[in-house]
C-alpha atoms as a printed R data frame, in Angstrom:
    type eleno elety resid chain resno       x       y       z
1   ATOM     1    CA   MET     A     1  25.569  78.205 -49.581
2   ATOM     2    CA   THR     A     2  24.225  80.992 -47.359
3   ATOM     3    CA   TYR     A     3  21.933  80.944 -44.354
4   ATOM     4    CA   LEU     A     4  19.015  82.439 -46.289
5   ATOM     5    CA   ASP     A     5  19.381  80.071 -49.262
6   ATOM     6    CA   PRO     A     6  18.869  76.542 -47.823
7   ATOM     7    CA   PRO     A     7  18.384  73.288 -49.727
8   ATOM     8    CA   PRO     A     8  14.931  71.631 -49.711
9   ATOM     9    CA   ALA     A     9  13.910  70.222 -46.336
10  ATOM    10    CA   PRO     A    10  14.825  68.063 -44.577
11  ATOM    11    CA   ALA     A    11  18.387  68.241 -45.903
12  ATOM    12    CA   PRO     A    12  20.931  69.874 -43.545
13  ATOM    13    CA   VAL     A    13  21.755  73.540 -44.112
14  ATOM    14    CA   GLU     A    14  25.468  73.823 -44.841
15  ATOM    15    CA   VAL     A    15  26.492  77.463 -44.348
16  ATOM    16    CA   VAL     A    16  29.781  77.709 -46.243
17  ATOM    17    CA   ARG     A    17  30.172  81.506 -46.117
18  ATOM    18    CA   ASP     A    18  27.598  84.019 -44.936
19  ATOM    19    CA   ILE     A    19  28.583  87.643 -44.224
20  ATOM    20    CA   GLY     A    20  25.249  88.613 -42.656
21  ATOM    21    CA   GLY     A    21  22.525  91.080 -43.559
22  ATOM    22    CA   TYR     A    22  19.234  92.371 -42.148
23  ATOM    23    CA   VAL     A    23  18.569  90.931 -38.701
24  ATOM    24    CA   LYS     A    24  14.823  90.719 -39.445
25  ATOM    25    CA   ASP     A    25  15.396  88.348 -42.391
26  ATOM    26    CA   TYR     A    26  17.770  86.142 -40.438
27  ATOM    27    CA   ARG     A    27  15.437  86.010 -37.448
28  ATOM    28    CA   GLU     A    28  12.538  84.815 -39.624
29  ATOM    29    CA   GLN     A    29  14.690  82.162 -41.307
30  ATOM    30    CA   THR     A    30  15.979  81.014 -37.928
31  ATOM    31    CA   GLU     A    31  12.418  80.367 -36.751
32  ATOM    32    CA   VAL     A    32  11.758  78.306 -39.896
33  ATOM    33    CA   TYR     A    33  14.756  76.106 -39.092
34  ATOM    34    CA   ARG     A    34  13.590  75.834 -35.479
35  ATOM    35    CA   ARG     A    35  10.110  74.619 -36.486
36  ATOM    36    CA   GLU     A    36  11.559  72.118 -38.960
37  ATOM    37    CA   ASN     A    37  14.248  70.993 -36.514
38  ATOM    38    CA   ARG     A    38  16.716  71.404 -39.385
39  ATOM    39    CA   GLU     A    39  20.388  70.719 -38.801
40  ATOM    40    CA   VAL     A    40  22.446  73.847 -39.514
41  ATOM    41    CA   ARG     A    41  26.190  73.401 -40.062
42  ATOM    42    CA   LEU     A    42  28.284  76.546 -39.803
43  ATOM    43    CA   GLN     A    43  31.628  76.941 -41.565
44  ATOM    44    CA   GLU     A    44  31.943  80.746 -41.894
45  ATOM    45    CA   CYS     A    45  29.196  82.842 -40.341
46  ATOM    46    CA   ARG     A    46  29.174  86.590 -39.548
47  ATOM    47    CA   SER     A    47  26.941  89.228 -38.037
48  ATOM    48    CA   ALA     A    48  23.204  88.374 -38.226
49  ATOM    49    CA   CYS     A    49  24.074  84.826 -39.306
50  ATOM    50    CA   THR     A    50  25.205  84.167 -35.743
51  ATOM    51    CA   LEU     A    51  21.508  83.878 -34.795
52  ATOM    52    CA   ALA     A    52  21.979  80.246 -35.880
53  ATOM    53    CA   LEU     A    53  23.719  79.614 -32.550
54  ATOM    54    CA   SER     A    54  20.294  79.859 -30.862
55  ATOM    55    CA   LEU     A    55  19.094  76.712 -32.665
56  ATOM    56    CA   PRO     A    56  19.058  73.395 -30.784
57  ATOM    57    CA   ASN     A    57  20.263  71.547 -33.887
58  ATOM    58    CA   VAL     A    58  23.254  73.690 -34.846
59  ATOM    59    CA   CYS     A    59  26.850  72.489 -35.125
60  ATOM    60    CA   VAL     A    60  30.282  73.845 -36.070
61  ATOM    61    CA   TYR     A    61  33.500  72.347 -37.392
62  ATOM    62    CA   PRO     A    62  36.737  72.652 -35.417
63  ATOM    63    CA   ASP     A    63  38.084  75.096 -38.057
64  ATOM    64    CA   SER     A    64  34.836  77.087 -38.422
65  ATOM    65    CA   LEU     A    65  35.020  80.902 -38.249
66  ATOM    66    CA   ILE     A    66  32.210  82.720 -36.399
67  ATOM    67    CA   ARG     A    67  32.376  86.546 -36.146
68  ATOM    68    CA   PHE     A    68  30.204  88.731 -33.887
69  ATOM    69    CA   HIS     A    69  29.478  92.478 -33.811
70  ATOM    70    CA   GLN     A    70  26.714  94.955 -32.972
71  ATOM    71    CA   ALA     A    71  23.785  95.622 -35.279
72  ATOM    72    CA   TYR     A    72  23.607  99.035 -36.933
73  ATOM    73    CA   ASP     A    73  21.463 100.992 -39.318
74  ATOM    74    CA   GLU     A    74  22.729 100.477 -42.879
75  ATOM    75    CA   GLN     A    75  21.924 104.063 -43.903
76  ATOM    76    CA   THR     A    76  23.138 106.038 -40.909
77  ATOM    77    CA   ARG     A    77  25.645 103.473 -39.599
78  ATOM    78    CA   ILE     A    78  24.345 104.182 -36.111
79  ATOM    79    CA   ILE     A    79  24.383 101.295 -33.642
80  ATOM    80    CA   ASP     A    80  20.937  99.895 -32.821
81  ATOM    81    CA   GLN     A    81  21.300  99.019 -29.140
82  ATOM    82    CA   SER     A    82  17.931  97.257 -28.869
83  ATOM    83    CA   VAL     A    83  18.520  94.931 -31.815
84  ATOM    84    CA   SER     A    84  22.109  94.356 -30.712
85  ATOM    85    CA   GLN     A    85  20.885  93.352 -27.257
86  ATOM    86    CA   ASP     A    86  18.323  90.913 -28.726
87  ATOM    87    CA   LEU     A    87  21.050  89.428 -30.895
88  ATOM    88    CA   PHE     A    88  23.373  89.011 -27.923
89  ATOM    89    CA   LEU     A    89  20.688  87.395 -25.725
90  ATOM    90    CA   SER     A    90  19.968  84.789 -28.403
91  ATOM    91    CA   TYR     A    91  23.375  83.172 -27.854
92  ATOM    92    CA   PRO     A    92  23.859  80.346 -25.313
93  ATOM    93    CA   PRO     A    93  25.011  81.578 -21.881
94  ATOM    94    CA   ALA     A    94  28.542  80.150 -22.283
95  ATOM    95    CA   ILE     A    95  29.072  82.137 -25.476
96  ATOM    96    CA   ARG     A    96  27.690  85.311 -23.905
97  ATOM    97    CA   ALA     A    97  30.100  84.860 -21.029
98  ATOM    98    CA   ARG     A    98  33.023  84.453 -23.425
99  ATOM    99    CA   LEU     A    99  32.105  87.541 -25.481
100 ATOM   100    CA   GLY     A   100  31.132  89.736 -22.550
101 ATOM   101    CA   ALA     A   101  29.193  92.049 -24.859
102 ATOM   102    CA   LEU     A   102  28.861  92.860 -28.544
103 ATOM   103    CA   THR     A   103  31.069  95.671 -29.833
104 ATOM   104    CA   ARG     A   104  31.311  97.677 -33.011
105 ATOM   105    CA   GLN     A   105  34.423  95.737 -33.999
106 ATOM   106    CA   TYR     A   106  34.314  92.061 -34.868
107 ATOM   107    CA   GLN     A   107  34.937  89.455 -32.186
108 ATOM   108    CA   THR     A   108  35.954  86.094 -33.623
109 ATOM   109    CA   LEU     A   109  35.533  82.617 -32.132
110 ATOM   110    CA   LEU     A   110  36.905  79.532 -33.814
111 ATOM   111    CA   GLY     A   111  34.854  76.385 -34.090
112 ATOM   112    CA   ALA     A   112  37.136  74.564 -31.655
113 ATOM   113    CA   GLU     A   113  36.422  77.251 -29.039
114 ATOM   114    CA   LEU     A   114  32.679  77.009 -29.605
115 ATOM   115    CA   ILE     A   115  32.826  73.221 -29.266
116 ATOM   116    CA   GLU     A   116  34.483  73.699 -25.864
117 ATOM   117    CA   LEU     A   117  31.629  76.066 -24.969
118 ATOM   118    CA   GLY     A   118  29.013  73.404 -25.715
119 ATOM   119    CA   ILE     A   119  28.201  73.740 -29.424
120 ATOM   120    CA   ARG     A   120  28.026  70.358 -31.130
121 ATOM   121    CA   ASP     A   121  30.907  69.230 -33.333
122 ATOM   122    CA   CYS     A   122  29.680  68.535 -36.892
123 ATOM   123    CA   THR     A   123  32.386  65.910 -37.367
124 ATOM   124    CA   GLN     A   124  31.059  63.763 -34.508
125 ATOM   125    CA   LYS     A   125  28.387  61.176 -35.174
126 ATOM   126    CA   ARG     A   126  25.020  62.034 -33.722
127 ATOM   127    CA   THR     A   127  23.291  59.706 -31.272
128 ATOM   128    CA   LEU     A   128  19.686  59.251 -32.318
129 ATOM   129    CA   LEU     A   129  17.172  57.990 -29.762
130 ATOM   130    CA   ILE     A   130  14.245  56.095 -31.255
131 ATOM   131    CA   ALA     A   131  11.074  55.247 -29.338
132 ATOM   132    CA   LYS     A   132   8.936  52.304 -30.405
133 ATOM   133    CA   ALA     A   133   6.075  50.289 -29.036
134 ATOM   134    CA   ALA     A   134   7.082  47.161 -27.155
135 ATOM   135    CA   THR     A   135   6.176  43.802 -28.679
136 ATOM   136    CA   PRO     A   136   3.746  41.519 -26.783
137 ATOM   137    CA   GLN     A   137   6.690  39.300 -25.830
138 ATOM   138    CA   GLU     A   138   8.661  42.286 -24.473
139 ATOM   139    CA   ARG     A   139   5.606  43.509 -22.564
140 ATOM   140    CA   GLY     A   140   5.146  40.035 -21.080
141 ATOM   141    CA   THR     A   141   8.773  39.932 -20.006
142 ATOM   142    CA   GLY     A   142   8.459  43.353 -18.390
143 ATOM   143    CA   ILE     A   143   5.332  42.325 -16.494
144 ATOM   144    CA   ALA     A   144   6.961  39.090 -15.315
145 ATOM   145    CA   GLN     A   145  10.015  41.011 -14.093
146 ATOM   146    CA   ALA     A   146   7.842  43.537 -12.280
147 ATOM   147    CA   MET     A   147   5.864  40.754 -10.593
148 ATOM   148    CA   SER     A   148   9.108  39.026  -9.599
149 ATOM   149    CA   GLU     A   149  10.416  42.230  -8.002
150 ATOM   150    CA   LEU     A   150   7.097  42.749  -6.219
151 ATOM   151    CA   MET     A   151   7.113  39.205  -4.826
152 ATOM   152    CA   THR     A   152  10.696  39.694  -3.662
153 ATOM   153    CA   LYS     A   153   9.576  42.727  -1.656
154 ATOM   154    CA   ILE     A   154   6.529  40.938  -0.230
155 ATOM   155    CA   LEU     A   155   8.317  37.651   0.456
156 ATOM   156    CA   PRO     A   156  11.974  38.454   1.152
157 ATOM   157    CA   SER     A   157  12.640  34.740   1.744
158 ATOM   158    CA   ALA     A   158  12.706  34.325  -2.039
159 ATOM   159    CA   SER     A   159  16.009  36.220  -2.089
160 ATOM   160    CA   PRO     A   160  19.170  34.168  -1.341
161 ATOM   161    CA   GLU     A   161  20.589  36.982   0.806
162 ATOM   162    CA   VAL     A   162  17.821  36.689   3.438
163 ATOM   163    CA   PRO     A   163  18.911  34.761   6.575
164 ATOM   164    CA   LYS     A   164  17.319  31.341   7.168
165 ATOM   165    CA   ALA     A   165  15.651  32.514  10.390
166 ATOM   166    CA   ARG     A   166  13.847  35.217   8.421
167 ATOM   167    CA   ALA     A   167  12.865  32.682   5.775
168 ATOM   168    CA   VAL     A   168  11.281  30.451   8.448
169 ATOM   169    CA   GLU     A   169   9.436  33.446   9.868
170 ATOM   170    CA   VAL     A   170   7.995  34.339   6.464
171 ATOM   171    CA   ALA     A   171   7.181  30.722   5.707
172 ATOM   172    CA   SER     A   172   5.090  30.570   8.884
173 ATOM   173    CA   LEU     A   173   2.822  33.223   7.384
174 ATOM   174    CA   LYS     A   174   1.827  30.989   4.489
175 ATOM   175    CA   PRO     A   175  -1.669  29.444   4.710
176 ATOM   176    CA   ALA     A   176  -1.637  25.968   6.236
177 ATOM   177    CA   GLN     A   177  -2.400  23.039   3.969
178 ATOM   178    CA   SER     A   178  -5.632  21.138   4.557
179 ATOM   179    CA   ALA     A   179  -5.263  18.257   7.036
180 ATOM   180    CA   VAL     A   180  -5.155  14.735   5.613
181 ATOM   181    CA   PRO     A   181  -8.325  12.840   6.737
182 ATOM   182    CA   LEU     A   182  -7.710   9.993   9.179
183 ATOM   183    CA   PRO     A   183  -8.852   6.437   8.347
184 ATOM   184    CA   PRO     A   184 -12.156   5.293   9.878
185 ATOM   185    CA   SER     A   185 -11.985   3.829  13.352
186 ATOM   186    CA   LYS     A   186 -12.041   0.089  13.797
187 ATOM   187    CA   PRO     A   187 -15.463  -1.355  14.684
188 ATOM   188    CA   ALA     A   188 -15.816  -2.165  18.366
189 ATOM   189    CA   GLU     A   189 -16.768  -5.769  17.672
190 ATOM   190    CA   LEU     A   190 -13.461  -6.380  15.896
191 ATOM   191    CA   THR     A   191 -10.846  -6.731  18.587
192 ATOM   192    CA   ALA     A   192  -7.602  -8.632  18.606
193 ATOM   193    CA   SER     A   193  -8.142 -11.962  20.359
194 ATOM   194    CA   SER     A   194  -7.387 -15.602  19.918
195 ATOM   195    CA   GLN     A   195 -10.910 -16.185  18.416
196 ATOM   196    CA   VAL     A   196 -12.945 -14.264  15.784
197 ATOM   197    CA   LYS     A   197 -16.645 -14.950  15.312
198 ATOM   198    CA   SER     A   198 -17.858 -15.643  11.793
199 ATOM   199    CA   GLN     A   199 -21.054 -14.281  10.285
200 ATOM   200    CA   ILE     A   200 -22.832 -17.531  11.238
201 ATOM   201    CA   GLY     A   201 -21.887 -17.094  14.889
202 ATOM   202    CA   GLN     A   202 -19.308 -19.841  15.037
203 ATOM   203    CA   PRO     A   203 -15.836 -19.004  16.348
204 ATOM   204    CA   LEU     A   204 -12.905 -19.403  14.007
205 ATOM   205    CA   ASP     A   205  -9.916 -21.170  15.327
206 ATOM   206    CA   VAL     A   206  -6.761 -19.186  14.976
207 ATOM   207    CA   SER     A   207  -3.261 -19.996  15.923
208 ATOM   208    CA   PRO     A   208  -0.922 -17.382  17.405
209 ATOM   209    CA   LEU     A   209   2.220 -16.621  15.476
210 ATOM   210    CA   LYS     A   210   5.362 -18.161  16.813
211 ATOM   211    CA   LEU     A   211   8.303 -15.907  17.404
212 ATOM   212    CA   MET     A   212  11.817 -16.874  16.472
213 ATOM   213    CA   GLN     A   213  14.217 -17.332  19.304
214 ATOM   214    CA   GLY     A   214  15.518 -13.968  20.460
215 ATOM   215    CA   ALA     A   215  12.860 -12.011  18.471
216 ATOM   216    CA   LEU     A   216  10.689  -9.330  20.071
217 ATOM   217    CA   PRO     A   217   6.952  -9.007  19.435
218 ATOM   218    CA   LEU     A   218   5.910  -6.158  17.134
219 ATOM   219    CA   LEU     A   219   2.537  -5.597  18.798
220 ATOM   220    CA   PRO     A   220   1.852  -4.452  22.348
221 ATOM   221    CA   SER     A   221   0.991  -7.060  24.955
222 ATOM   222    CA   SER     A   222  -2.699  -6.081  24.770
223 ATOM   223    CA   PHE     A   223  -2.894  -7.390  21.181
224 ATOM   224    CA   SER     A   224  -2.716 -10.996  20.077
225 ATOM   225    CA   ALA     A   225  -1.563 -11.903  16.586
226 ATOM   226    CA   TYR     A   226  -3.411 -14.662  14.864
227 ATOM   227    CA   ALA     A   227  -3.588 -16.515  11.568
228 ATOM   228    CA   PRO     A   228  -6.482 -18.614  10.226
229 ATOM   229    CA   LEU     A   229  -5.733 -22.271   9.722
230 ATOM   230    CA   LYS     A   230  -7.961 -22.820   6.676
231 ATOM   231    CA   PRO     A   231  -8.655 -20.832   3.442
232 ATOM   232    CA   PHE     A   232 -12.330 -20.877   4.271
233 ATOM   233    CA   GLN     A   233 -11.634 -19.061   7.493
234 ATOM   234    CA   VAL     A   234  -9.607 -16.412   5.609
235 ATOM   235    CA   ARG     A   235 -12.544 -15.699   3.332
236 ATOM   236    CA   MET     A   236 -14.893 -15.488   6.288
237 ATOM   237    CA   ILE     A   237 -12.674 -12.905   8.010
238 ATOM   238    CA   GLU     A   238 -12.305 -10.831   4.834
239 ATOM   239    CA   SER     A   239 -16.076 -10.833   4.224
240 ATOM   240    CA   HIS     A   240 -16.656  -9.765   7.819
241 ATOM   241    CA   LEU     A   241 -14.204  -6.878   7.541
242 ATOM   242    CA   ARG     A   242 -15.774  -5.431   4.381
């Protein structure tokens, strides 16, 4: 198969043996391959066929044979310096450096040499990068991770590497919790004493608690513990406290 006789797209173009021809024809075909992003595999390629080396999707085999020379007029056999220069400038810089310049005689580079100069090896598997839209679950995970990283920057105390002193400092910046309301104050008329008046104005007899020998009182000396003697008195005290 030759360079100018490719298979239907998008099949790769396998150049088995191409001895070259008119540079104009090869340049036009090269641009077709460039637009289609066709893979071009070179086995034996000469003269104008070497324009394939300008393609981003070209490759060679280690035993490929690529031969370079100047372009010339087929009728007069006179070298066309302008076309030759365009042909030379189409090659990658590493290949231009190896050749130095195009000459009337063939210069030959093996595929192994071209692979060392950066041309892809056809025998190596290609790495294809595929882009796709993230699923809702993946997007949620990404957002959660981003928020976690942001919170780590804002509140370094969340990271285990932060010293405790720094963690206390950051914690002090947190808003204070609302204070727990205190219980209502005890009415002034209810004081601890040995007698408590009932709702009918009669005092209730109470008896102070007796302490066990060696025990200490739980209440300060200004308070007096008491206990009603009768169930009726208990109910009267509870109704008065409500």
